[in-house]
Amino acid sequence: MAFYSINKRLRGERTVYSTSVKQKNKGKIVFSKSKTFTSRSSALKWARGLISQLEADETNLTAGYREVTFGDLIVEYEKYKAKSNRPLGRTASFTYRIIRNYPISQLIASKIKSHDIVHYCTARKESDSQPGPATIAIDVSVIRKVLRIGKSLLGVNCTQQPVVEAYQALYDLKLIARSTTRKRRLEGNEYDRLLAFFEQKEKHRSTVIPYRAIFKTSLATCLRISEVTSAYFGESD
């Protein structure tokens, strides 16, 4: 259900009308937009027009498809992939787990707008981990993936269009970027210190991971961590 509110305010010597349009689904706000006008008639026209558009979109888009939150869509997608012959990789699984902890996961998937994507990326950048643009770009990529195939794969009303529309703003704000070649190399006695650290971890009674072997192999082969950990060390010399 969509509804609007108009509040009369003074801005300097002028009277303005602050107008807000919101839409609820199962008690949760799934859409919110505000705008300020200099006349009440203009405010009413905009609010009523937007509500008509929202109601028309809801009628056209939801026919035959389910409405679920973005977080629930991710969970359904993860379960489906886990049963398939192409399960999610380590990076995608970790990224989806992060996304489910942000407000965007509470939005109805079909109601996600481009500014919701931008707000998510801004929040990610300002989080404690402070991920770089290349990492946030991975987030955007997996968000787009599940929104792109959610309708055909799971029968959920969703579309990748909000992500497509958000790209220009994301690049303009430098929130996302392509990954760059890493030039960092071990310096001084870092190699020996890391080996000593991994040796201590291996001595723990509950540890079964060959940390030192993984570390040495990754340095020698430049393989991704997922590629190294999927190898059978018993078959190597």
PDB file of C-alpha atoms in Angstrom:
ATOM      1  CA  MET A   1       0.000   0.000   0.000  1.00  0.00           C
ATOM      2  CA  ALA A   2       1.353   3.409  -1.013  1.00  0.00           C
ATOM      3  CA  PHE A   3       0.576   6.656   0.817  1.00  0.00           C
ATOM      4  CA  TYR A   4       1.810  10.231   0.984  1.00  0.00           C
ATOM      5  CA  SER A   5       2.212  13.062   3.482  1.00  0.00           C
ATOM      6  CA  ILE A   6       2.640  16.804   2.919  1.00  0.00           C
ATOM      7  CA  ASN A   7       4.146  19.103   5.530  1.00  0.00           C
ATOM      8  CA  LYS A   8       4.010  22.878   5.257  1.00  0.00           C
ATOM      9  CA  ARG A   9       7.248  24.603   6.309  1.00  0.00           C
ATOM     10  CA  LEU A  10       8.966  27.960   6.187  1.00  0.00           C
ATOM     11  CA  ARG A  11      12.279  28.184   4.365  1.00  0.00           C
ATOM     12  CA  GLY A  12      13.577  31.660   4.937  1.00  0.00           C
ATOM     13  CA  GLU A  13      10.747  33.933   3.865  1.00  0.00           C
ATOM     14  CA  ARG A  14       9.149  31.333   1.614  1.00  0.00           C
ATOM     15  CA  THR A  15       6.562  28.658   2.302  1.00  0.00           C
ATOM     16  CA  VAL A  16       7.452  25.232   0.979  1.00  0.00           C
ATOM     17  CA  TYR A  17       5.699  21.867   1.031  1.00  0.00           C
ATOM     18  CA  SER A  18       7.802  18.877   1.986  1.00  0.00           C
ATOM     19  CA  THR A  19       6.204  15.829   0.392  1.00  0.00           C
ATOM     20  CA  SER A  20       6.928  12.184   1.104  1.00  0.00           C
ATOM     21  CA  VAL A  21       5.637   9.072  -0.653  1.00  0.00           C
ATOM     22  CA  LYS A  22       6.059   5.662   0.962  1.00  0.00           C
ATOM     23  CA  GLN A  23       4.944   2.145   0.194  1.00  0.00           C
ATOM     24  CA  LYS A  24       4.541  -0.727   2.649  1.00  0.00           C
ATOM     25  CA  ASN A  25       4.503  -4.461   2.142  1.00  0.00           C
ATOM     26  CA  LYS A  26       3.649  -6.737   5.065  1.00  0.00           C
ATOM     27  CA  GLY A  27       4.267  -3.913   7.515  1.00  0.00           C
ATOM     28  CA  LYS A  28       7.702  -3.025   6.101  1.00  0.00           C
ATOM     29  CA  ILE A  29       8.536   0.130   4.162  1.00  0.00           C
ATOM     30  CA  VAL A  30       9.791  -1.020   0.752  1.00  0.00           C
ATOM     31  CA  PHE A  31       9.821   2.351  -1.027  1.00  0.00           C
ATOM     32  CA  SER A  32      10.384   5.910   0.159  1.00  0.00           C
ATOM     33  CA  LYS A  33      10.918   9.135  -1.759  1.00  0.00           C
ATOM     34  CA  SER A  34      10.703  12.795  -0.724  1.00  0.00           C
ATOM     35  CA  LYS A  35      10.564  16.055  -2.626  1.00  0.00           C
ATOM     36  CA  THR A  36       9.971  19.724  -1.799  1.00  0.00           C
ATOM     37  CA  PHE A  37       7.607  22.040  -3.710  1.00  0.00           C
ATOM     38  CA  THR A  38       6.706  25.710  -3.567  1.00  0.00           C
ATOM     39  CA  SER A  39       2.967  25.067  -3.981  1.00  0.00           C
ATOM     40  CA  ARG A  40       0.613  22.534  -2.437  1.00  0.00           C
ATOM     41  CA  SER A  41      -1.018  21.753  -5.787  1.00  0.00           C
ATOM     42  CA  SER A  42       2.335  20.750  -7.292  1.00  0.00           C
ATOM     43  CA  ALA A  43       3.058  18.584  -4.263  1.00  0.00           C
ATOM     44  CA  LEU A  44      -0.298  16.827  -4.568  1.00  0.00           C
ATOM     45  CA  LYS A  45       0.148  16.251  -8.297  1.00  0.00           C
ATOM     46  CA  TRP A  46       3.584  14.697  -7.810  1.00  0.00           C
ATOM     47  CA  ALA A  47       2.524  12.505  -4.870  1.00  0.00           C
ATOM     48  CA  ARG A  48      -0.627  11.174  -6.525  1.00  0.00           C
ATOM     49  CA  GLY A  49       1.203  10.565  -9.802  1.00  0.00           C
ATOM     50  CA  LEU A  50       3.956   8.612  -8.072  1.00  0.00           C
ATOM     51  CA  ILE A  51       1.453   6.516  -6.126  1.00  0.00           C
ATOM     52  CA  SER A  52      -0.391   5.670  -9.354  1.00  0.00           C
ATOM     53  CA  GLN A  53       2.904   4.623 -10.922  1.00  0.00           C
ATOM     54  CA  LEU A  54       3.825   2.444  -7.943  1.00  0.00           C
ATOM     55  CA  GLU A  55       0.457   0.720  -7.950  1.00  0.00           C
ATOM     56  CA  ALA A  56       0.603   0.140 -11.717  1.00  0.00           C
ATOM     57  CA  ASP A  57       4.124  -1.282 -11.490  1.00  0.00           C
ATOM     58  CA  GLU A  58       3.056  -3.581  -8.680  1.00  0.00           C
ATOM     59  CA  THR A  59       0.144  -4.905 -10.728  1.00  0.00           C
ATOM     60  CA  ASN A  60       2.208  -5.460 -13.880  1.00  0.00           C
ATOM     61  CA  LEU A  61       5.327  -6.917 -12.298  1.00  0.00           C
ATOM     62  CA  THR A  62       3.985  -9.207  -9.619  1.00  0.00           C
ATOM     63  CA  ALA A  63       1.632 -11.280 -11.790  1.00  0.00           C
ATOM     64  CA  GLY A  64       2.835 -14.873 -11.517  1.00  0.00           C
ATOM     65  CA  TYR A  65       5.910 -14.082  -9.410  1.00  0.00           C
ATOM     66  CA  ARG A  66       6.563 -14.140  -5.672  1.00  0.00           C
ATOM     67  CA  GLU A  67       7.465 -11.097  -3.582  1.00  0.00           C
ATOM     68  CA  VAL A  68      10.265 -11.760  -1.080  1.00  0.00           C
ATOM     69  CA  THR A  69      12.887  -9.670   0.657  1.00  0.00           C
ATOM     70  CA  PHE A  70      16.305  -9.449  -0.927  1.00  0.00           C
ATOM     71  CA  GLY A  71      17.779 -11.322   2.025  1.00  0.00           C
ATOM     72  CA  ASP A  72      15.334 -14.208   1.551  1.00  0.00           C
ATOM     73  CA  LEU A  73      16.101 -14.233  -2.171  1.00  0.00           C
ATOM     74  CA  ILE A  74      19.806 -14.637  -1.403  1.00  0.00           C
ATOM     75  CA  VAL A  75      19.100 -17.524   0.996  1.00  0.00           C
ATOM     76  CA  GLU A  76      16.930 -19.286  -1.599  1.00  0.00           C
ATOM     77  CA  TYR A  77      19.602 -18.791  -4.241  1.00  0.00           C
ATOM     78  CA  GLU A  78      22.330 -20.168  -1.957  1.00  0.00           C
ATOM     79  CA  LYS A  79      20.262 -23.278  -1.178  1.00  0.00           C
ATOM     80  CA  TYR A  80      19.527 -23.858  -4.855  1.00  0.00           C
ATOM     81  CA  LYS A  81      23.195 -23.522  -5.808  1.00  0.00           C
ATOM     82  CA  ALA A  82      24.275 -25.837  -2.982  1.00  0.00           C
ATOM     83  CA  LYS A  83      22.168 -28.630  -4.513  1.00  0.00           C
ATOM     84  CA  SER A  84      23.374 -27.972  -8.063  1.00  0.00           C
ATOM     85  CA  ASN A  85      26.539 -29.183  -9.787  1.00  0.00           C
ATOM     86  CA  ARG A  86      27.897 -25.635  -9.621  1.00  0.00           C
ATOM     87  CA  PRO A  87      27.822 -24.545  -5.960  1.00  0.00           C
ATOM     88  CA  LEU A  88      28.801 -21.037  -4.965  1.00  0.00           C
ATOM     89  CA  GLY A  89      32.485 -20.309  -4.602  1.00  0.00           C
ATOM     90  CA  ARG A  90      34.116 -19.191  -1.394  1.00  0.00           C
ATOM     91  CA  THR A  91      34.162 -15.490  -2.349  1.00  0.00           C
ATOM     92  CA  ALA A  92      30.507 -15.383  -3.436  1.00  0.00           C
ATOM     93  CA  SER A  93      29.327 -17.197  -0.300  1.00  0.00           C
ATOM     94  CA  PHE A  94      31.286 -14.854   1.952  1.00  0.00           C
ATOM     95  CA  THR A  95      30.024 -11.785   0.077  1.00  0.00           C
ATOM     96  CA  TYR A  96      26.366 -12.824   0.259  1.00  0.00           C
ATOM     97  CA  ARG A  97      26.766 -13.394   4.001  1.00  0.00           C
ATOM     98  CA  ILE A  98      27.983  -9.809   4.371  1.00  0.00           C
ATOM     99  CA  ILE A  99      25.167  -8.395   2.235  1.00  0.00           C
ATOM    100  CA  ARG A 100      22.524 -10.082   4.410  1.00  0.00           C
ATOM    101  CA  ASN A 101      23.742  -8.000   7.362  1.00  0.00           C
ATOM    102  CA  TYR A 102      22.902  -4.694   5.647  1.00  0.00           C
ATOM    103  CA  PRO A 103      19.525  -2.886   5.412  1.00  0.00           C
ATOM    104  CA  ILE A 104      19.253  -3.629   1.676  1.00  0.00           C
ATOM    105  CA  SER A 105      18.525  -7.255   2.580  1.00  0.00           C
ATOM    106  CA  GLN A 106      15.288  -6.157   4.298  1.00  0.00           C
ATOM    107  CA  LEU A 107      13.905  -4.522   1.151  1.00  0.00           C
ATOM    108  CA  ILE A 108      11.472  -6.351  -1.105  1.00  0.00           C
ATOM    109  CA  ALA A 109      13.613  -7.505  -4.044  1.00  0.00           C
ATOM    110  CA  SER A 110      11.312  -6.006  -6.686  1.00  0.00           C
ATOM    111  CA  LYS A 111      11.339  -2.618  -4.926  1.00  0.00           C
ATOM    112  CA  ILE A 112      15.112  -2.153  -4.876  1.00  0.00           C
ATOM    113  CA  LYS A 113      16.118   1.044  -6.678  1.00  0.00           C
ATOM    114  CA  SER A 114      19.437   2.282  -8.004  1.00  0.00           C
ATOM    115  CA  HIS A 115      19.922   4.584  -5.013  1.00  0.00           C
ATOM    116  CA  ASP A 116      19.582   1.573  -2.700  1.00  0.00           C
ATOM    117  CA  ILE A 117      22.604   0.038  -4.430  1.00  0.00           C
ATOM    118  CA  VAL A 118      24.564   3.285  -4.036  1.00  0.00           C
ATOM    119  CA  HIS A 119      23.613   3.557  -0.351  1.00  0.00           C
ATOM    120  CA  TYR A 120      24.719  -0.029   0.250  1.00  0.00           C
ATOM    121  CA  CYS A 121      28.114   0.593  -1.362  1.00  0.00           C
ATOM    122  CA  THR A 122      28.582   3.794   0.645  1.00  0.00           C
ATOM    123  CA  ALA A 123      27.810   1.948   3.878  1.00  0.00           C
ATOM    124  CA  ARG A 124      30.236  -0.825   2.925  1.00  0.00           C
ATOM    125  CA  LYS A 125      33.005   1.678   2.274  1.00  0.00           C
ATOM    126  CA  GLU A 126      32.428   3.310   5.667  1.00  0.00           C
ATOM    127  CA  SER A 127      32.298  -0.001   7.564  1.00  0.00           C
ATOM    128  CA  ASP A 128      35.003  -1.108   9.996  1.00  0.00           C
ATOM    129  CA  SER A 129      36.698  -3.307   7.397  1.00  0.00           C
ATOM    130  CA  GLN A 130      36.907  -0.346   4.947  1.00  0.00           C
ATOM    131  CA  PRO A 131      36.955  -2.455   1.756  1.00  0.00           C
ATOM    132  CA  GLY A 132      38.476  -0.951  -1.370  1.00  0.00           C
ATOM    133  CA  PRO A 133      36.638  -0.181  -4.638  1.00  0.00           C
ATOM    134  CA  ALA A 134      37.659  -3.524  -6.187  1.00  0.00           C
ATOM    135  CA  THR A 135      36.154  -5.449  -3.265  1.00  0.00           C
ATOM    136  CA  ILE A 136      32.914  -3.447  -3.334  1.00  0.00           C
ATOM    137  CA  ALA A 137      32.733  -4.100  -7.081  1.00  0.00           C
ATOM    138  CA  ILE A 138      32.548  -7.813  -6.251  1.00  0.00           C
ATOM    139  CA  ASP A 139      29.598  -7.077  -3.943  1.00  0.00           C
ATOM    140  CA  VAL A 140      27.805  -5.252  -6.749  1.00  0.00           C
ATOM    141  CA  SER A 141      28.530  -8.102  -9.145  1.00  0.00           C
ATOM    142  CA  VAL A 142      26.986 -10.779  -6.915  1.00  0.00           C
ATOM    143  CA  ILE A 143      23.989  -8.539  -6.153  1.00  0.00           C
ATOM    144  CA  ARG A 144      23.417  -8.132  -9.877  1.00  0.00           C
ATOM    145  CA  LYS A 145      23.785 -11.877 -10.443  1.00  0.00           C
ATOM    146  CA  VAL A 146      21.031 -12.917  -8.047  1.00  0.00           C
ATOM    147  CA  LEU A 147      18.699 -10.128  -9.217  1.00  0.00           C
ATOM    148  CA  ARG A 148      19.310 -11.113 -12.835  1.00  0.00           C
ATOM    149  CA  ILE A 149      18.388 -14.783 -12.500  1.00  0.00           C
ATOM    150  CA  GLY A 150      16.040 -14.711  -9.507  1.00  0.00           C
ATOM    151  CA  LYS A 151      12.931 -14.442 -11.686  1.00  0.00           C
ATOM    152  CA  SER A 152      13.736 -17.283 -14.093  1.00  0.00           C
ATOM    153  CA  LEU A 153      15.424 -19.549 -11.538  1.00  0.00           C
ATOM    154  CA  LEU A 154      13.286 -19.059  -8.433  1.00  0.00           C
ATOM    155  CA  GLY A 155      10.100 -17.374  -9.640  1.00  0.00           C
ATOM    156  CA  VAL A 156      10.823 -14.246  -7.607  1.00  0.00           C
ATOM    157  CA  ASN A 157       9.831 -10.819  -8.863  1.00  0.00           C
ATOM    158  CA  CYS A 158      13.157  -9.011  -9.349  1.00  0.00           C
ATOM    159  CA  THR A 159      15.351  -7.382 -11.998  1.00  0.00           C
ATOM    160  CA  GLN A 160      18.992  -6.404 -12.448  1.00  0.00           C
ATOM    161  CA  GLN A 161      18.022  -2.950 -13.789  1.00  0.00           C
ATOM    162  CA  PRO A 162      18.648  -1.080 -10.487  1.00  0.00           C
ATOM    163  CA  VAL A 163      22.267  -2.255 -10.519  1.00  0.00           C
ATOM    164  CA  VAL A 164      22.718  -1.271 -14.162  1.00  0.00           C
ATOM    165  CA  GLU A 165      21.338   2.206 -13.427  1.00  0.00           C
ATOM    166  CA  ALA A 166      23.589   2.572 -10.370  1.00  0.00           C
ATOM    167  CA  TYR A 167      26.889   1.958 -12.166  1.00  0.00           C
ATOM    168  CA  GLN A 168      27.352   5.538 -13.363  1.00  0.00           C
ATOM    169  CA  ALA A 169      26.987   6.944  -9.840  1.00  0.00           C
ATOM    170  CA  LEU A 170      29.169   4.214  -8.348  1.00  0.00           C
ATOM    171  CA  TYR A 171      32.020   4.980 -10.728  1.00  0.00           C
ATOM    172  CA  ASP A 172      31.533   8.729 -10.335  1.00  0.00           C
ATOM    173  CA  LEU A 173      31.859   8.417  -6.548  1.00  0.00           C
ATOM    174  CA  LYS A 174      34.766   5.965  -6.988  1.00  0.00           C
ATOM    175  CA  LEU A 175      32.931   3.427  -4.866  1.00  0.00           C
ATOM    176  CA  ILE A 176      33.821   0.641  -7.298  1.00  0.00           C
ATOM    177  CA  ALA A 177      36.765   0.012  -9.590  1.00  0.00           C
ATOM    178  CA  ARG A 178      38.419  -2.787 -11.469  1.00  0.00           C
ATOM    179  CA  SER A 179      40.948  -4.856  -9.579  1.00  0.00           C
ATOM    180  CA  THR A 180      44.590  -3.935 -10.038  1.00  0.00           C
ATOM    181  CA  THR A 181      47.703  -6.075 -10.063  1.00  0.00           C
ATOM    182  CA  ARG A 182      49.097  -6.510  -6.586  1.00  0.00           C
ATOM    183  CA  LYS A 183      52.729  -5.450  -6.353  1.00  0.00           C
ATOM    184  CA  ARG A 184      53.249  -6.139  -2.662  1.00  0.00           C
ATOM    185  CA  ARG A 185      56.162  -8.493  -1.967  1.00  0.00           C
ATOM    186  CA  LEU A 186      57.527 -10.033   1.212  1.00  0.00           C
ATOM    187  CA  GLU A 187      60.193  -7.859   2.773  1.00  0.00           C
ATOM    188  CA  GLY A 188      62.998  -8.478   5.264  1.00  0.00           C
ATOM    189  CA  ASN A 189      62.325 -11.499   7.442  1.00  0.00           C
ATOM    190  CA  GLU A 190      58.565 -11.592   6.800  1.00  0.00           C
ATOM    191  CA  TYR A 191      58.833 -15.040   5.177  1.00  0.00           C
ATOM    192  CA  ASP A 192      60.474 -16.584   8.249  1.00  0.00           C
ATOM    193  CA  ARG A 193      58.086 -14.816  10.611  1.00  0.00           C
ATOM    194  CA  LEU A 194      55.067 -16.096   8.710  1.00  0.00           C
ATOM    195  CA  LEU A 195      56.433 -19.642   8.662  1.00  0.00           C
ATOM    196  CA  ALA A 196      56.984 -19.472  12.418  1.00  0.00           C
ATOM    197  CA  PHE A 197      53.445 -18.153  12.910  1.00  0.00           C
ATOM    198  CA  PHE A 198      51.910 -20.952  10.829  1.00  0.00           C
ATOM    199  CA  GLU A 199      54.039 -23.535  12.640  1.00  0.00           C
ATOM    200  CA  GLN A 200      52.576 -22.407  15.951  1.00  0.00           C
ATOM    201  CA  LYS A 201      49.044 -22.664  14.550  1.00  0.00           C
ATOM    202  CA  GLU A 202      49.714 -26.207  13.352  1.00  0.00           C
ATOM    203  CA  LYS A 203      50.788 -27.242  16.848  1.00  0.00           C
ATOM    204  CA  HIS A 204      47.305 -26.600  18.216  1.00  0.00           C
ATOM    205  CA  ARG A 205      45.668 -29.927  19.015  1.00  0.00           C
ATOM    206  CA  SER A 206      42.518 -29.195  16.993  1.00  0.00           C
ATOM    207  CA  THR A 207      44.351 -27.972  13.883  1.00  0.00           C
ATOM    208  CA  VAL A 208      44.323 -30.233  10.823  1.00  0.00           C
ATOM    209  CA  ILE A 209      45.064 -27.580   8.197  1.00  0.00           C
ATOM    210  CA  PRO A 210      48.621 -27.691   6.732  1.00  0.00           C
ATOM    211  CA  TYR A 211      49.143 -23.937   6.966  1.00  0.00           C
ATOM    212  CA  ARG A 212      52.841 -23.984   6.042  1.00  0.00           C
ATOM    213  CA  ALA A 213      52.280 -26.178   2.999  1.00  0.00           C
ATOM    214  CA  ILE A 214      49.474 -23.925   1.789  1.00  0.00           C
ATOM    215  CA  PHE A 215      51.604 -20.823   2.343  1.00  0.00           C
ATOM    216  CA  LYS A 216      54.615 -22.220   0.461  1.00  0.00           C
ATOM    217  CA  THR A 217      52.480 -23.546  -2.393  1.00  0.00           C
ATOM    218  CA  SER A 218      50.654 -20.260  -2.843  1.00  0.00           C
ATOM    219  CA  LEU A 219      53.944 -18.375  -3.060  1.00  0.00           C
ATOM    220  CA  ALA A 220      55.482 -20.840  -5.491  1.00  0.00           C
ATOM    221  CA  THR A 221      52.488 -21.182  -7.827  1.00  0.00           C
ATOM    222  CA  CYS A 222      50.596 -17.853  -7.482  1.00  0.00           C
ATOM    223  CA  LEU A 223      47.382 -19.868  -7.267  1.00  0.00           C
ATOM    224  CA  ARG A 224      44.259 -18.492  -5.638  1.00  0.00           C
ATOM    225  CA  ILE A 225      43.666 -19.654  -2.079  1.00  0.00           C
ATOM    226  CA  SER A 226      40.625 -21.687  -3.201  1.00  0.00           C
ATOM    227  CA  GLU A 227      42.763 -23.447  -5.820  1.00  0.00           C
ATOM    228  CA  VAL A 228      45.495 -24.258  -3.318  1.00  0.00           C
ATOM    229  CA  THR A 229      43.107 -25.587  -0.672  1.00  0.00           C
ATOM    230  CA  SER A 230      41.308 -27.810  -3.190  1.00  0.00           C
ATOM    231  CA  ALA A 231      44.541 -29.653  -4.036  1.00  0.00           C
ATOM    232  CA  TYR A 232      45.315 -33.073  -2.599  1.00  0.00           C
ATOM    233  CA  PHE A 233      48.636 -32.666  -0.823  1.00  0.00           C
ATOM    234  CA  GLY A 234      49.038 -36.434  -0.573  1.00  0.00           C
ATOM    235  CA  GLU A 235      49.479 -36.526  -4.344  1.00  0.00           C
ATOM    236  CA  SER A 236      52.234 -33.901  -4.317  1.00  0.00           C
ATOM    237  CA  ASP A 237      55.927 -34.406  -3.698  1.00  0.00           C
TER     238      ASP A 237
END
